[in-house]
Short mmCIF file of N, CA and C in Angstrom, two decimals:
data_model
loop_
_atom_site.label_atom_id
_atom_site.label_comp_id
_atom_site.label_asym_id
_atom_site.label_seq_id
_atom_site.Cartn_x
_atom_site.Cartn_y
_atom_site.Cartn_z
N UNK A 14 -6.59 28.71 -1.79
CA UNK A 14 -7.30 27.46 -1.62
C UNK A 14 -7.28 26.69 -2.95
N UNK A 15 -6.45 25.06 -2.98
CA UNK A 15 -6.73 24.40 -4.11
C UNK A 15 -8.24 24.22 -4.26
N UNK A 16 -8.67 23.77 -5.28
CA UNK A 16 -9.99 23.23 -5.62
C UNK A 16 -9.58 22.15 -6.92
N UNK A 17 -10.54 20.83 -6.50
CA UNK A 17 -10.27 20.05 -7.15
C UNK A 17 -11.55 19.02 -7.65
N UNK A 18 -12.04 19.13 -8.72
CA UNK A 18 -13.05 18.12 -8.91
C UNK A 18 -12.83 16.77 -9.38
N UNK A 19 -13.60 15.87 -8.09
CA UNK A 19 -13.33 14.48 -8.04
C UNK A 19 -14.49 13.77 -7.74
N UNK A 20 -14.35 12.40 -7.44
CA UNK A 20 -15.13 11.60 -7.01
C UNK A 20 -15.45 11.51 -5.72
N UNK A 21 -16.79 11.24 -5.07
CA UNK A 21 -16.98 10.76 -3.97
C UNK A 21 -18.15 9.67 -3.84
N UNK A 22 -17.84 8.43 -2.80
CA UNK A 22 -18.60 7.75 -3.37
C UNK A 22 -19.54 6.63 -2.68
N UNK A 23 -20.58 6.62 -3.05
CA UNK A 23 -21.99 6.41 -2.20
C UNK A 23 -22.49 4.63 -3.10
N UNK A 24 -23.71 4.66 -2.43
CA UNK A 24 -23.64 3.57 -3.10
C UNK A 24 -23.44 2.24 -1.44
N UNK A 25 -23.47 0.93 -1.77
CA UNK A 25 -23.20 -0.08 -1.01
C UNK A 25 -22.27 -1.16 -1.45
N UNK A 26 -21.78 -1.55 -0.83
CA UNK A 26 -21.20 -2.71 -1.21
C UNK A 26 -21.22 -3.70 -2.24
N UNK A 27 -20.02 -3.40 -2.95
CA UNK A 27 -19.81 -4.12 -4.56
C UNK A 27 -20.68 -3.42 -5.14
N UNK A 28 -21.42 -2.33 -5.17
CA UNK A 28 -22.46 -1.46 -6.35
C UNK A 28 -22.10 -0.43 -5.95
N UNK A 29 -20.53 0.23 -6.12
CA UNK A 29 -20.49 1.60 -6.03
C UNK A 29 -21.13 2.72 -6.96
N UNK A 30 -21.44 4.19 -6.39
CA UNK A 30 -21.99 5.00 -7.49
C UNK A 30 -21.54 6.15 -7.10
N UNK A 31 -21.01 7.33 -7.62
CA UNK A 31 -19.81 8.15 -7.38
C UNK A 31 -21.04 8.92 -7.96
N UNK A 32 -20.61 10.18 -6.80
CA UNK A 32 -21.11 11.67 -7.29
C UNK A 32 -19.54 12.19 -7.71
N UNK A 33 -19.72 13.43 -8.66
CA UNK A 33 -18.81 14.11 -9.26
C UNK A 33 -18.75 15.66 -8.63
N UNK A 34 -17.94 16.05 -7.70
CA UNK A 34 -17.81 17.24 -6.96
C UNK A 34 -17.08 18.06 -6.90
N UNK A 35 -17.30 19.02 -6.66
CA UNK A 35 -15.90 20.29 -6.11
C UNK A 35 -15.77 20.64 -4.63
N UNK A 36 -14.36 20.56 -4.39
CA UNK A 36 -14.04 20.69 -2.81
C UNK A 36 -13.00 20.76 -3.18
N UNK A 37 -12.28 21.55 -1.86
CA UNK A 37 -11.11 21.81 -1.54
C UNK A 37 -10.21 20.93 -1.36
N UNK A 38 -9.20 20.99 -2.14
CA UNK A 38 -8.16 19.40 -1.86
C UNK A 38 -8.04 18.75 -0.90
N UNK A 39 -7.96 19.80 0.39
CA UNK A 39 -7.88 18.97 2.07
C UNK A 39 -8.76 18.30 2.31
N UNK A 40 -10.07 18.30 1.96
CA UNK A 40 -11.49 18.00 2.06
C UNK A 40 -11.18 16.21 1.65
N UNK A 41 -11.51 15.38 3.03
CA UNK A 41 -11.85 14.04 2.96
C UNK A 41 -12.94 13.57 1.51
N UNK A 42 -12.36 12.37 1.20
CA UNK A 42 -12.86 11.82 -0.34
C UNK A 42 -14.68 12.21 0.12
N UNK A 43 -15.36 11.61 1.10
CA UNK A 43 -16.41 11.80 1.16
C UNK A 43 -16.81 13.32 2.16
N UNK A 44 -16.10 13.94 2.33
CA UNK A 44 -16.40 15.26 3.22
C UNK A 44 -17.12 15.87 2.34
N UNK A 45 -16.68 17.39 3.22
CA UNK A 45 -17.42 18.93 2.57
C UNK A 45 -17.17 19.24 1.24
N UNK A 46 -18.00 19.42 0.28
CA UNK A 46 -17.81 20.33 -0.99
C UNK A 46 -18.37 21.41 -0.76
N UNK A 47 -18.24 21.73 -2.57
CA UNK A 47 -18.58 23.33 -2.65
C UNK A 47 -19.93 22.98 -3.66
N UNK A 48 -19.51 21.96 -4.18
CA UNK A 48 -20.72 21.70 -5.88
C UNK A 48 -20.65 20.62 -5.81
N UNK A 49 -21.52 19.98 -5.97
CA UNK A 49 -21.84 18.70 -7.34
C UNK A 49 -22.19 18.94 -8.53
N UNK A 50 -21.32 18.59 -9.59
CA UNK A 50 -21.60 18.90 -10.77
C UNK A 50 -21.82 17.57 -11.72
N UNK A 51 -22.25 16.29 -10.93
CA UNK A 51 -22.11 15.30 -11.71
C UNK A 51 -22.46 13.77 -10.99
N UNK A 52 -22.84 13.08 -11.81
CA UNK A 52 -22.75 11.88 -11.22
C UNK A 52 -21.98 10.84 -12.20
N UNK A 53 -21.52 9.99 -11.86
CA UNK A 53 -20.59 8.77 -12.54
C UNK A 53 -21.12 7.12 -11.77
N UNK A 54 -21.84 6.29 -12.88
CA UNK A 54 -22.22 4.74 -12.02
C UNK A 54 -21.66 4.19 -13.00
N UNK A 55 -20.40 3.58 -12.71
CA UNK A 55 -19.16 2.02 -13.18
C UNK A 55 -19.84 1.34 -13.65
N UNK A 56 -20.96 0.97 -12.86
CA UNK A 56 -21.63 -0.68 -13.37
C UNK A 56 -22.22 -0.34 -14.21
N UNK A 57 -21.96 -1.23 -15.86
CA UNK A 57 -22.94 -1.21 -16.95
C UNK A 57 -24.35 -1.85 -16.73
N UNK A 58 -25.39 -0.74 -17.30
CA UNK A 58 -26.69 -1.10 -16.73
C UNK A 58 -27.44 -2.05 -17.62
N UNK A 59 -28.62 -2.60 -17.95
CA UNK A 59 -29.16 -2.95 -18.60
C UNK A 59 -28.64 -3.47 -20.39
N UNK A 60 -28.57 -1.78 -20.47
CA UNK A 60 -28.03 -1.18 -22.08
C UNK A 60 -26.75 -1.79 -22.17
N UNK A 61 -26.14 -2.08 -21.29
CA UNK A 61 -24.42 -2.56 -21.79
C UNK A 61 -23.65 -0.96 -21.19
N UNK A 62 -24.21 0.19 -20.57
CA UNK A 62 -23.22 1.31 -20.97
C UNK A 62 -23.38 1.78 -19.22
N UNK A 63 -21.74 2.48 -18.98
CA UNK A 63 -22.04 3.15 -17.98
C UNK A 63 -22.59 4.58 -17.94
N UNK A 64 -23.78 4.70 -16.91
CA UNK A 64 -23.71 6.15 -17.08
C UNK A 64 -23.36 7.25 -16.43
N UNK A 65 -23.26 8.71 -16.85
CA UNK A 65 -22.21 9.30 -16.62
C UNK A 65 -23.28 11.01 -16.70
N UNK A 66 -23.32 11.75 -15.75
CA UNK A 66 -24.53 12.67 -15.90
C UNK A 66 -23.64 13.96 -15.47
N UNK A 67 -23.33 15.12 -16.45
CA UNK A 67 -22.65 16.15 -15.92
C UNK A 67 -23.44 17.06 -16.49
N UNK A 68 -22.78 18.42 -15.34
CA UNK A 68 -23.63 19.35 -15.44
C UNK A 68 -22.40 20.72 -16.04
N UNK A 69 -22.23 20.62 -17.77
CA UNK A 69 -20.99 21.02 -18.38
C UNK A 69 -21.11 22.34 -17.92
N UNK A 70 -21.80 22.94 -18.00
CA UNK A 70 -21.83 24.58 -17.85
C UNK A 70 -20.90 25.24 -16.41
N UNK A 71 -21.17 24.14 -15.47
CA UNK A 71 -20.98 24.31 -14.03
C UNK A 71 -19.29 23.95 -14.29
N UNK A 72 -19.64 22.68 -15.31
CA UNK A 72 -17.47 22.13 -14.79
C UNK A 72 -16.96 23.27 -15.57
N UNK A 73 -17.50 23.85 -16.73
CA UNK A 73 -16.33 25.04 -17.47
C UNK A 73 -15.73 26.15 -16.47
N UNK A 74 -17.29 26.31 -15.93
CA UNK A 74 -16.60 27.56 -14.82
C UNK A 74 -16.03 26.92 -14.03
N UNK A 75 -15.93 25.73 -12.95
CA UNK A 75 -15.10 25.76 -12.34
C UNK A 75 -13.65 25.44 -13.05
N UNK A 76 -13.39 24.86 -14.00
CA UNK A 76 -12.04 24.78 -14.69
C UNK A 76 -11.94 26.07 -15.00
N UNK A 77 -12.31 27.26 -15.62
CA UNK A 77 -12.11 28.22 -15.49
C UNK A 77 -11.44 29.49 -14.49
N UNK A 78 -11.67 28.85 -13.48
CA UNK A 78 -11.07 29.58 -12.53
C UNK A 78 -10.53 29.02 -11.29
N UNK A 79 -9.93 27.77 -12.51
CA UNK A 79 -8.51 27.26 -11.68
C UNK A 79 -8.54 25.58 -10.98
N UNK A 80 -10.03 24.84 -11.33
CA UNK A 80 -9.82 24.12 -10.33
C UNK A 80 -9.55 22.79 -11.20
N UNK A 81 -8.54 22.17 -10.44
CA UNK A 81 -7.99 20.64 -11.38
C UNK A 81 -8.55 19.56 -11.23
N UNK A 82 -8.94 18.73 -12.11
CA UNK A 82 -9.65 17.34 -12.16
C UNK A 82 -8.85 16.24 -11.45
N UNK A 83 -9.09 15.38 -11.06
CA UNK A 83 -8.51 14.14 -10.56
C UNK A 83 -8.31 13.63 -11.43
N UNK A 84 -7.61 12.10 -11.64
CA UNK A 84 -7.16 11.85 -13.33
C UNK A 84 -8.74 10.79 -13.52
N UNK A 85 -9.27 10.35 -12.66
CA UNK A 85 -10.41 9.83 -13.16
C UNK A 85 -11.36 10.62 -13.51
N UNK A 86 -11.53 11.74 -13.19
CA UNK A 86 -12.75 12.63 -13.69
C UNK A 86 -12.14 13.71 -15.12
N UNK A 87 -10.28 13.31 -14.93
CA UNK A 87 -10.21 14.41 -16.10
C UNK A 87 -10.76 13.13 -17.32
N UNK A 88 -10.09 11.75 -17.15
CA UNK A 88 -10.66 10.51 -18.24
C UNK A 88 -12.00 10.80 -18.66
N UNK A 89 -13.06 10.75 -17.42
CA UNK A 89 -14.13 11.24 -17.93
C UNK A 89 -14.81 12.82 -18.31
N UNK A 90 -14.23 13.40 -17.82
CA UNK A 90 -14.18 14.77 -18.93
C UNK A 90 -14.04 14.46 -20.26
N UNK A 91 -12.94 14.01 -20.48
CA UNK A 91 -12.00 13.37 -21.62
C UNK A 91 -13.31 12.88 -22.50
N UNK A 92 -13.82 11.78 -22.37
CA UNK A 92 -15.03 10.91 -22.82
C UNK A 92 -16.26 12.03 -23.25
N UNK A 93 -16.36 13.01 -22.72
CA UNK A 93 -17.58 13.56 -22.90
C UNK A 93 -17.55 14.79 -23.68
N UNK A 94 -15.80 15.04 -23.71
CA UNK A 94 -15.49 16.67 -24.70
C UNK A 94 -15.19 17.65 -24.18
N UNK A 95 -15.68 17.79 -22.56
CA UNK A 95 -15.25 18.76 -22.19
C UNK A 95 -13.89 19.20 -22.01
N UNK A 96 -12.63 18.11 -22.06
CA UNK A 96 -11.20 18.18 -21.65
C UNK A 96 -10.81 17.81 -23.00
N UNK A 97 -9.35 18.12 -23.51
CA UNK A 97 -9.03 16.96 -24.48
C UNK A 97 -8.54 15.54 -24.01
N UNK A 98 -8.92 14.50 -24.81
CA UNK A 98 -8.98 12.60 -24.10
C UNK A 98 -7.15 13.05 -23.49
N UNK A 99 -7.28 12.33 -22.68
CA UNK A 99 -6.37 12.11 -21.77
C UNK A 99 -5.68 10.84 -22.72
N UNK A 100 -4.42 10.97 -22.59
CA UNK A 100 -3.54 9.93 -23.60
C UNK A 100 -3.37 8.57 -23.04
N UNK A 101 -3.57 7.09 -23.75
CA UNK A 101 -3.31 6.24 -22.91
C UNK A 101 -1.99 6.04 -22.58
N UNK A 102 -1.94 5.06 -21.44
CA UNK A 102 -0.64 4.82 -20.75
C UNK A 102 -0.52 3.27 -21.17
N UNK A 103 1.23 3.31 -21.68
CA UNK A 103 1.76 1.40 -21.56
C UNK A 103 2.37 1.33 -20.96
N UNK A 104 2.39 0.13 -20.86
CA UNK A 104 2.91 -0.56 -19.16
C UNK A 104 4.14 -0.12 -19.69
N UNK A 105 5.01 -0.24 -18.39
CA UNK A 105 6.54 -0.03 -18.55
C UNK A 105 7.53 -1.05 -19.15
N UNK A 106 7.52 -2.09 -19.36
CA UNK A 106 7.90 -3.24 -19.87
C UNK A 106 7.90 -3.05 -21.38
N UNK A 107 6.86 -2.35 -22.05
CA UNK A 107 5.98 -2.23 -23.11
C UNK A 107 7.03 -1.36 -23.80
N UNK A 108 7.23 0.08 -22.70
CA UNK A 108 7.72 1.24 -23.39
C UNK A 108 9.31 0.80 -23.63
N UNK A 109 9.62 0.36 -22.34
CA UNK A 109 11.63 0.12 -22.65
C UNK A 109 11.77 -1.03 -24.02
N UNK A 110 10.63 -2.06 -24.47
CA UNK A 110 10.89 -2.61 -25.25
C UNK A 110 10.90 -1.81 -26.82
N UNK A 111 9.65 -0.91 -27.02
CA UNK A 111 9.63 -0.56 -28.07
C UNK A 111 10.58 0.60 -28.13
N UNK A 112 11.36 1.10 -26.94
CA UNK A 112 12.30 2.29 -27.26
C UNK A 112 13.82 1.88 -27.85
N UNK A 113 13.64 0.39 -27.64
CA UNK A 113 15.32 -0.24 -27.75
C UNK A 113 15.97 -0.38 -26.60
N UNK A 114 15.92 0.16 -25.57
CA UNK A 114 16.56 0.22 -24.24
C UNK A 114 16.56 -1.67 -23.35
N UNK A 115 15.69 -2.37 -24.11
CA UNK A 115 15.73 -3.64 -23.24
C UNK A 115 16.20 -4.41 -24.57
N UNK A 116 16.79 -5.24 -24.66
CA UNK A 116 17.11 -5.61 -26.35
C UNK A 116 16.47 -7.10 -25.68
N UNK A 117 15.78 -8.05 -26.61
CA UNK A 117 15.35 -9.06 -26.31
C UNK A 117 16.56 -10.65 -27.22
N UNK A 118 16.32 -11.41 -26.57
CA UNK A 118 17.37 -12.66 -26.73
C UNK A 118 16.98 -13.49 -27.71
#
C-alpha cells in the first residue's frame, strides 16, 4: 500500500483551508485517511502570514516508514525544516536561454 501525505480541502468558496493528511494514494483528494497531521490556510491573515500548523513528530514517523509528500506539502515541509527546501523551478524559456541552446538575435 502507497501512502502519501497531502492536502485535502475544506473551507468554502474563494476561502479555501486545507487539512494536511495521510492516506493511501487511491484514496479520493477529500476521502478516507489514516492521520491528520496538519493544517495549511493560503489566505494571509491579519498579520500578513499564512498559517501552517504541523504535528512534526507524527510527519517523521510517517516519512519514516515510507510515505511520500505531494510536492505541495513536501514545499511546505521544506518551509518548516522538516524536509530539505525543495529547489526552485525556471520557466523553460529561462533555462534553454541561460544554457546557450536558444542563441538570441
Amino acid at each position: 500500500m502507497v501512502v502519501r501525505i497531502r492536502l485535502a480541502r475544506f473551507g468554502r468558496k474563494h476561502l479555501p483551508f486545507y487539512r494536511i493528511f495521510v492516506a493511501d494514494a487511491r484514496a479520493p483528494r477529500d476521502g478516507k485517511h489514516l492521520e491528520v497531521v496538519g493544517t495549511y490556510d493560503p489566505i494571509p491573515q491579519r498579520d500578513g502570514n499564512k498559517h501552517v500548523a504541523l504535528n512534526i513528530l507524527r510527519i517523521k514517523y510517517w516519512l519514516s516508514v515510507g510515505a511520500q509528500p505531494s510536492d505541495r506539502v513536501a514545499k511546505l515541509l521544506g518551509q518548516a525544516g522538516v524536509l530539505p527546501p525543495t529547489p526552485k523551478r525556471r520557466p523553460i524559456a529561462q533555462t534553454f536561454a541561460t544554457s546557450g541552446l536558444i542563441q538570441k538575435q
